[in-house]
XYZ file of C-alpha atoms in Angstrom:
502
model
C -168.339 -106.296 -104.662
C -169.726 -107.724 -107.852
C -168.760 -111.387 -106.742
C -170.337 -110.641 -103.299
C -173.445 -109.400 -105.395
C -173.201 -112.612 -107.448
C -173.460 -114.912 -104.986
C -176.001 -113.105 -102.927
C -178.335 -113.153 -106.356
C -177.857 -116.962 -107.141
C -179.286 -117.884 -104.062
C -182.601 -116.530 -105.296
C -182.216 -118.902 -107.997
C -181.368 -122.459 -105.834
C -183.378 -125.175 -106.061
C -187.019 -124.845 -103.982
C -186.924 -126.815 -101.368
C -183.147 -126.278 -100.539
C -184.354 -122.354 -100.566
C -186.767 -123.351 -97.781
C -183.938 -126.317 -96.069
C -181.354 -123.918 -95.872
C -181.805 -120.159 -95.102
C -185.665 -119.599 -95.054
C -186.040 -122.006 -91.731
C -181.918 -120.909 -90.209
C -183.872 -117.285 -90.565
C -186.750 -118.505 -88.673
C -185.145 -120.889 -86.230
C -181.286 -119.176 -84.896
C -181.113 -115.651 -82.916
C -179.476 -113.645 -84.460
C -179.349 -114.869 -87.984
C -178.621 -112.359 -91.083
C -180.384 -113.229 -94.802
C -178.811 -112.907 -97.812
C -181.650 -110.853 -98.415
C -180.911 -108.170 -95.667
C -176.977 -108.367 -96.663
C -177.622 -107.871 -100.031
C -179.157 -104.569 -99.188
C -176.698 -103.208 -97.151
C -173.785 -103.609 -100.029
C -174.587 -100.664 -101.484
C -173.814 -98.782 -98.292
C -170.465 -99.943 -98.403
C -167.231 -97.853 -99.401
C -163.653 -99.133 -100.229
C -162.783 -96.942 -97.681
C -165.152 -98.835 -94.830
C -163.575 -102.192 -95.930
C -159.994 -101.107 -95.642
C -161.063 -99.619 -92.121
C -162.833 -103.031 -91.377
C -159.313 -104.643 -92.182
C -157.456 -102.729 -89.857
C -159.682 -103.171 -86.822
C -160.902 -106.747 -87.072
C -158.663 -108.395 -84.738
C -158.161 -104.995 -82.822
C -160.582 -107.521 -80.192
C -161.462 -111.041 -80.770
C -163.113 -114.211 -79.639
C -161.819 -117.602 -80.911
C -162.233 -120.832 -80.132
C -159.016 -123.347 -81.451
C -159.313 -127.402 -81.704
C -155.651 -128.724 -82.200
C -155.492 -132.222 -83.599
C -152.596 -134.571 -83.452
C -149.558 -135.485 -81.512
C -149.689 -133.032 -79.269
C -149.719 -132.693 -75.988
C -151.948 -130.740 -73.544
C -149.691 -128.156 -72.871
C -148.325 -127.934 -76.665
C -151.930 -127.517 -77.802
C -152.212 -124.238 -75.653
C -149.074 -122.983 -75.728
C -149.984 -123.180 -79.778
C -153.538 -120.874 -79.012
C -151.265 -118.977 -77.123
C -149.151 -117.989 -80.492
C -152.011 -117.744 -82.286
C -153.381 -114.970 -80.112
C -150.297 -113.329 -79.770
C -149.621 -112.938 -83.158
C -153.186 -111.716 -83.537
C -152.552 -109.043 -80.630
C -156.176 -108.651 -79.611
C -157.780 -107.561 -76.874
C -160.895 -109.575 -75.270
C -164.225 -109.145 -77.209
C -166.652 -107.827 -74.491
C -169.554 -109.981 -74.185
C -171.912 -108.112 -75.485
C -170.313 -107.923 -78.856
C -169.753 -111.942 -79.079
C -173.286 -113.355 -79.222
C -174.022 -116.490 -80.400
C -176.282 -118.165 -82.057
C -178.925 -119.312 -80.407
C -181.932 -121.599 -81.261
C -185.433 -120.322 -81.160
C -187.994 -121.991 -78.581
C -191.093 -121.908 -81.080
C -194.334 -123.059 -78.494
C -196.640 -125.574 -79.475
C -198.806 -124.461 -82.410
C -199.221 -125.138 -86.462
C -197.708 -121.871 -87.919
C -197.862 -121.286 -92.021
C -194.264 -119.634 -93.138
C -194.426 -118.532 -96.208
C -192.771 -117.331 -99.641
C -192.903 -116.461 -102.989
C -190.676 -117.281 -105.136
C -187.982 -114.395 -106.684
C -186.611 -116.404 -109.783
C -189.875 -115.943 -112.680
C -188.461 -118.608 -114.438
C -189.180 -121.176 -111.139
C -191.764 -123.639 -112.217
C -191.692 -125.835 -109.028
C -193.124 -125.328 -106.024
C -191.459 -126.522 -102.176
C -192.952 -126.959 -99.307
C -191.530 -128.167 -95.950
C -193.260 -129.713 -92.620
C -190.835 -129.231 -89.867
C -192.259 -130.719 -86.334
C -190.601 -130.309 -83.083
C -189.863 -133.244 -81.078
C -187.875 -133.921 -78.240
C -184.589 -132.372 -77.261
C -180.999 -132.724 -78.440
C -179.960 -132.514 -75.018
C -181.273 -136.018 -74.896
C -179.403 -139.127 -75.769
C -182.873 -141.239 -75.568
C -184.781 -138.405 -77.851
C -181.718 -138.558 -80.586
C -181.453 -142.062 -80.724
C -185.305 -142.619 -81.218
C -185.512 -139.587 -83.789
C -182.636 -141.534 -85.574
C -184.695 -144.274 -85.560
C -187.563 -142.619 -86.723
C -185.884 -140.894 -89.293
C -184.561 -145.077 -90.776
C -188.650 -145.933 -90.666
C -189.942 -143.246 -92.677
C -187.922 -142.060 -95.319
C -188.359 -145.044 -97.537
C -192.290 -144.619 -97.126
C -192.993 -141.642 -97.617
C -190.783 -141.258 -100.303
C -192.102 -144.529 -101.923
C -195.701 -143.033 -101.586
C -195.375 -139.387 -102.333
C -192.915 -139.625 -105.164
C -193.248 -143.116 -106.086
C -196.779 -143.993 -106.461
C -198.782 -139.657 -105.899
C -195.384 -138.453 -108.087
C -195.801 -135.029 -106.446
C -192.527 -134.432 -107.478
C -188.679 -135.634 -107.656
C -186.983 -133.983 -104.583
C -189.318 -135.791 -101.717
C -187.917 -137.394 -98.454
C -187.045 -137.011 -94.925
C -184.796 -135.471 -92.983
C -183.763 -134.939 -89.132
C -181.882 -131.301 -88.291
C -180.810 -130.004 -84.918
C -178.316 -127.754 -83.333
C -177.046 -126.632 -79.768
C -178.997 -127.593 -76.791
C -182.888 -126.221 -78.685
C -185.363 -128.877 -80.238
C -185.028 -132.055 -82.628
C -187.234 -131.560 -85.656
C -188.055 -133.682 -88.177
C -188.150 -132.345 -91.912
C -190.396 -133.954 -94.795
C -190.104 -132.178 -97.848
C -192.002 -132.562 -101.057
C -191.032 -129.936 -104.075
C -192.632 -130.602 -107.424
C -195.429 -128.462 -110.140
C -198.428 -128.720 -107.822
C -199.657 -125.080 -105.622
C -197.833 -125.963 -101.640
C -201.704 -126.269 -100.184
C -202.297 -129.332 -102.753
C -198.204 -130.861 -101.755
C -199.066 -130.258 -98.087
C -202.266 -132.190 -98.428
C -200.664 -135.218 -99.436
C -197.783 -134.466 -96.412
C -200.968 -134.430 -93.746
C -202.502 -137.678 -95.601
C -198.977 -139.655 -95.018
C -199.554 -138.589 -91.662
C -202.282 -139.613 -91.080
C -202.104 -143.050 -92.076
C -198.364 -143.700 -90.958
C -199.141 -144.362 -87.166
C -200.722 -148.083 -88.384
C -196.794 -148.620 -89.801
C -195.303 -148.075 -86.204
C -197.551 -149.987 -84.862
C -197.284 -153.236 -87.291
C -193.609 -152.411 -87.403
C -191.698 -155.610 -87.144
C -189.786 -156.182 -84.421
C -186.910 -158.166 -86.575
C -186.710 -155.737 -89.045
C -186.424 -152.974 -85.866
C -183.454 -154.827 -84.082
C -182.073 -154.430 -88.027
C -182.047 -151.352 -87.722
C -180.556 -150.645 -84.376
C -177.991 -152.562 -85.120
C -177.322 -150.372 -88.546
C -177.475 -147.326 -86.777
C -174.810 -148.860 -84.283
C -172.183 -150.443 -86.253
C -171.976 -146.724 -88.271
C -171.825 -144.927 -85.159
C -168.796 -147.086 -84.051
C -167.146 -146.801 -87.192
C -163.467 -146.517 -86.712
C -162.448 -143.270 -88.285
C -159.923 -143.724 -90.895
C -158.411 -139.887 -91.257
C -157.662 -137.130 -89.035
C -159.868 -135.126 -91.047
C -162.865 -137.262 -89.974
C -162.081 -137.063 -86.114
C -161.489 -133.377 -86.064
C -164.347 -132.819 -87.790
C -166.252 -135.349 -85.141
C -164.860 -132.916 -82.536
C -165.414 -129.803 -83.958
C -169.194 -130.138 -83.487
C -169.653 -129.697 -80.173
C -167.281 -127.167 -80.020
C -169.013 -125.072 -82.962
C -172.422 -125.611 -80.923
C -170.925 -125.255 -77.778
C -172.381 -128.364 -76.647
C -168.700 -129.743 -75.651
C -170.564 -133.041 -74.900
C -167.827 -135.292 -76.898
C -169.190 -138.419 -75.033
C -172.190 -138.085 -76.801
C -171.954 -140.546 -79.694
C -171.103 -143.059 -76.883
C -173.757 -141.570 -75.007
C -176.374 -142.492 -78.284
C -174.649 -145.816 -78.796
C -175.721 -146.676 -75.045
C -179.502 -145.600 -75.677
C -179.519 -147.100 -78.726
C -179.394 -151.156 -76.657
C -182.721 -149.620 -74.823
C -184.585 -148.178 -77.373
C -187.455 -150.060 -78.247
C -189.888 -149.537 -81.284
C -192.779 -148.662 -78.386
C -190.307 -145.668 -77.850
C -190.507 -144.394 -81.583
C -194.336 -144.939 -80.891
C -194.219 -142.551 -78.396
C -192.188 -140.045 -79.419
C -194.982 -140.063 -82.897
C -197.577 -139.814 -80.922
C -196.628 -137.588 -78.031
C -194.996 -134.477 -81.050
C -196.036 -135.407 -84.396
C -199.543 -137.164 -84.265
C -201.790 -134.239 -84.853
C -204.462 -136.109 -83.188
C -202.409 -137.195 -79.498
C -199.686 -134.344 -79.182
C -200.112 -132.253 -76.665
C -197.008 -130.057 -77.306
C -197.567 -129.914 -81.249
C -195.347 -127.999 -82.695
C -195.070 -127.787 -86.377
C -193.977 -124.999 -88.720
C -195.224 -125.605 -92.532
C -192.455 -123.429 -95.141
C -194.286 -122.610 -98.449
C -192.202 -121.405 -101.308
C -194.093 -120.350 -103.834
C -193.678 -119.880 -107.617
C -194.308 -116.873 -109.231
C -196.594 -118.118 -112.169
C -198.420 -120.144 -109.846
C -201.642 -118.339 -107.940
C -201.027 -117.839 -104.609
C -204.134 -117.108 -101.768
C -204.430 -113.933 -100.519
C -204.807 -112.973 -96.584
C -208.398 -112.939 -96.749
C -208.264 -115.838 -98.933
C -206.655 -117.822 -96.099
C -208.876 -116.371 -93.424
C -212.108 -116.997 -95.284
C -212.129 -120.641 -96.988
C -210.687 -124.022 -96.047
C -207.495 -125.494 -96.885
C -208.852 -128.138 -99.327
C -211.085 -125.297 -101.668
C -207.518 -123.658 -101.745
C -205.865 -126.677 -102.724
C -208.496 -127.592 -105.149
C -208.915 -124.236 -107.343
C -205.059 -124.111 -107.411
C -205.248 -127.376 -109.176
C -207.532 -126.290 -111.547
C -206.769 -123.079 -112.693
C -203.090 -124.678 -113.450
C -204.763 -127.143 -115.036
C -207.603 -125.030 -116.747
C -205.661 -121.821 -117.066
C -209.041 -119.931 -115.965
C -209.792 -118.100 -112.709
C -212.129 -120.116 -110.041
C -214.681 -118.540 -107.384
C -214.333 -119.594 -104.026
C -217.556 -118.513 -103.439
C -218.577 -121.307 -106.537
C -216.174 -123.737 -105.721
C -217.118 -124.185 -102.306
C -220.746 -124.447 -103.000
C -220.035 -126.820 -105.643
C -218.482 -129.273 -103.081
C -220.827 -129.010 -100.422
C -223.181 -129.971 -102.692
C -220.441 -132.658 -104.528
C -220.477 -134.628 -101.512
C -223.782 -136.205 -101.999
C -222.462 -137.766 -104.928
C -220.073 -140.604 -106.210
C -216.933 -139.272 -106.102
C -216.933 -140.234 -110.208
C -220.066 -138.394 -110.576
C -218.696 -135.597 -109.015
C -215.178 -135.446 -110.922
C -217.708 -135.263 -114.455
C -219.973 -132.181 -112.838
C -216.169 -130.692 -112.144
C -215.403 -131.235 -115.898
C -218.802 -129.597 -116.695
C -218.279 -126.539 -114.593
C -214.280 -126.286 -115.222
C -213.687 -127.478 -118.749
C -210.102 -128.391 -119.363
C -208.154 -125.769 -121.390
C -207.381 -127.160 -125.529
C -209.371 -130.389 -123.861
C -212.778 -131.940 -124.992
C -215.202 -132.772 -122.055
C -214.044 -136.160 -122.054
C -212.332 -137.093 -118.549
C -209.154 -139.289 -119.176
C -208.465 -139.741 -114.858
C -205.270 -141.426 -116.073
C -204.557 -137.881 -117.320
C -201.358 -135.936 -114.798
C -203.913 -132.841 -115.006
C -207.324 -134.379 -114.292
C -205.698 -137.326 -111.306
C -204.165 -134.210 -109.765
C -207.765 -132.533 -110.152
C -209.508 -135.533 -108.825
C -207.099 -136.154 -105.698
C -207.881 -132.233 -105.050
C -211.733 -132.813 -105.250
C -211.441 -136.295 -102.634
C -209.782 -134.228 -100.449
C -212.243 -131.219 -100.492
C -215.091 -133.307 -99.933
C -213.375 -135.577 -97.661
C -210.779 -133.911 -95.318
C -208.933 -135.783 -92.555
C -209.658 -133.768 -88.656
C -206.968 -131.124 -88.354
C -205.438 -130.416 -85.007
C -207.078 -127.110 -84.639
C -205.907 -123.983 -82.225
C -208.486 -121.925 -82.804
C -209.196 -122.459 -79.260
C -205.303 -121.282 -78.533
C -204.738 -118.726 -75.567
C -201.685 -117.186 -78.009
C -202.617 -114.448 -79.992
C -200.753 -112.896 -82.618
C -202.160 -110.363 -83.732
C -200.665 -107.895 -82.723
C -197.440 -108.892 -85.123
C -199.807 -108.648 -87.982
C -200.367 -112.417 -88.303
C -203.650 -114.212 -88.993
C -205.097 -117.320 -88.890
C -206.537 -119.758 -91.419
C -209.869 -121.615 -91.672
C -207.774 -124.578 -89.482
C -206.770 -122.330 -86.540
C -203.156 -122.385 -88.045
C -200.962 -119.001 -87.574
C -199.766 -117.714 -90.687
C -196.326 -115.551 -89.903
C -195.761 -112.522 -92.080
C -193.285 -110.684 -90.527
C -190.686 -113.615 -89.185
C -188.400 -110.953 -86.803
C -191.520 -109.778 -85.120
C -192.771 -113.651 -84.043
C -189.438 -114.543 -82.988
C -189.257 -111.357 -80.892
C -192.579 -113.092 -79.468
C -190.815 -116.338 -79.067
C -188.098 -117.456 -75.601
C -184.541 -118.977 -76.306
C -183.466 -121.293 -75.739
C -180.624 -121.228 -72.932
C -177.143 -121.826 -74.280
C -175.471 -124.710 -73.045
C -172.758 -124.445 -71.172
C -168.586 -126.417 -71.143
C -168.669 -128.411 -67.677
C -165.778 -125.875 -66.719
C -167.836 -123.557 -66.149
C -171.193 -126.024 -64.949
C -168.862 -126.705 -61.471
C -167.688 -122.828 -61.162
C -170.251 -120.838 -61.432
C -173.774 -120.643 -61.378
C -175.410 -116.932 -63.587
C -177.926 -114.953 -61.182
C -180.399 -112.567 -63.247
C -183.429 -110.824 -62.120
C -186.196 -108.830 -63.397
C -185.286 -105.001 -63.347
C -188.235 -103.647 -66.041
C -185.581 -102.850 -68.749
C -187.051 -102.373 -71.944
C -183.974 -104.149 -73.821
C -183.584 -106.368 -76.699
C -185.073 -109.758 -74.396
C -182.544 -112.041 -77.007
C -179.356 -109.979 -75.644
C -177.341 -112.007 -72.862
C -178.303 -109.327 -70.037
C -174.856 -110.259 -68.247
C -173.225 -107.831 -66.161
C -170.298 -109.520 -65.530
C -170.934 -108.061 -61.824
C -169.932 -111.173 -59.128
C -172.600 -111.514 -57.023
C -171.726 -113.280 -53.303
C -173.315 -115.542 -51.204
C -174.692 -112.276 -48.712
C -176.170 -110.342 -51.909
C -178.424 -113.708 -52.713
C -179.250 -114.096 -48.545
C -180.287 -110.497 -49.052
C -183.017 -110.977 -51.410
C -184.267 -113.946 -50.005
C -182.268 -116.577 -52.138
C -181.351 -119.985 -51.099
C -178.000 -121.013 -53.019
C -176.748 -124.731 -52.782
C -174.817 -126.465 -54.219
C -175.685 -130.241 -55.273
C -172.614 -132.295 -56.034
C -174.112 -136.035 -55.264
C -175.345 -138.478 -57.430
C -178.616 -137.884 -59.580
C -180.442 -139.826 -57.176
C -179.043 -138.175 -53.680
C -179.336 -135.185 -55.540
C -182.955 -135.256 -56.332
C -183.557 -136.713 -51.991
C -181.624 -132.968 -51.126
C -184.193 -131.440 -53.459
C -187.053 -132.811 -51.567
C -185.589 -132.308 -48.405
C -185.202 -128.556 -49.498
C -188.932 -128.103 -50.994
C -190.113 -129.618 -47.438
C -188.410 -127.462 -45.026
C -188.852 -124.159 -47.332
C -192.318 -125.469 -47.910
C -191.669 -125.501 -52.164
C -193.907 -127.837 -54.368
C -191.252 -129.912 -56.548
């Protein structure tokens, strides 16, 4: 127990940005998911007798997946699986007891997902801006995202790490699982407050579109060739081959042709496709289905804005206040600061900074301003962003209202997630990927029965439904077995016959 408890405790001391990319974001994206803190709380309730009883019954009913790799014939692989089953002596695990992980289908909107760091000695803050764009099951979306990542990663690092020096851990990555959405993640870890860090990400996003517009086609073709060459590399070990095959098994997609589909798709993707993905999902001025989550981890020593602060004042004011408090070690009245910024808009940047220095002198410093000093440089940047904020993707007019799950909106219209489990309960889940064999043999039928059960459960009775029963409910069943073009033609024909709109 001591070792397990220590493992859970160590998670709190991980590097801040990896806490967000790891457990925090998985808790938001996946159902079911048990956080380390929730499991740690249960440890005190577990006795040695409970562990012994669990050991005795753990394989009484089981569901397992097995991958046999090597010089085996199919019959030998099946025989090996049967031998494992005989050794376990397990009964089949009931469907309601086997709940595969599913991805939360977060509806369009801009969300803030805040956490307080539990390590009292942690100095750094961290943010991860996640943009949901495209589908994992679409080869073109996957290859377009791979190319976008290649283009954006170096430039994001160069701008926010090398030039703006916001922190040491700066970068871009992608994330995907099962049949959910692709996700582009931009991460920054540094001493500045998370609101200030996110403003720099917003500034980068604001100007990056032009980079794509002007991107050299020769350089783009080289990126395509580089990704294709890596995908076509010969595997050098059985372990590597097994890992490549296990991923679609673990995710229950069983898409073993995924890599070949991506290589084929790569030859068709152009830089205009990358620009289209940017405008459709990531550019806040053009994205129709803009879905973004800003995950934030606040160091214990960083001033943490209250819900009242976030609903009353713009993020630019909160970011500037955080920079002032960290550098002057003085409390900042947000109302006074807002009035100052409103007045400073009519001044030059230099005059506004000089006035700010008089009102909020740096700790242990004179009134002289050294703009090259890291403290004043940060305050200068925060002041400029407060005086000249970028136009953001506002959601005040959204029909979605999350106040019933204790969420609230910022001045910019972003929804702040206060209880992740309650928020997830309001969201739909992506369907489970179905193995090809099941697709050809079985169709699942669900109907609304006014049940108050959890919508995230599988709701699978296991009962077979006949074609006659479907017809008695005025549900017509038609199996399409032609080419995609032939199937579409048949669907359109059925729509005309039944008066449907497709």
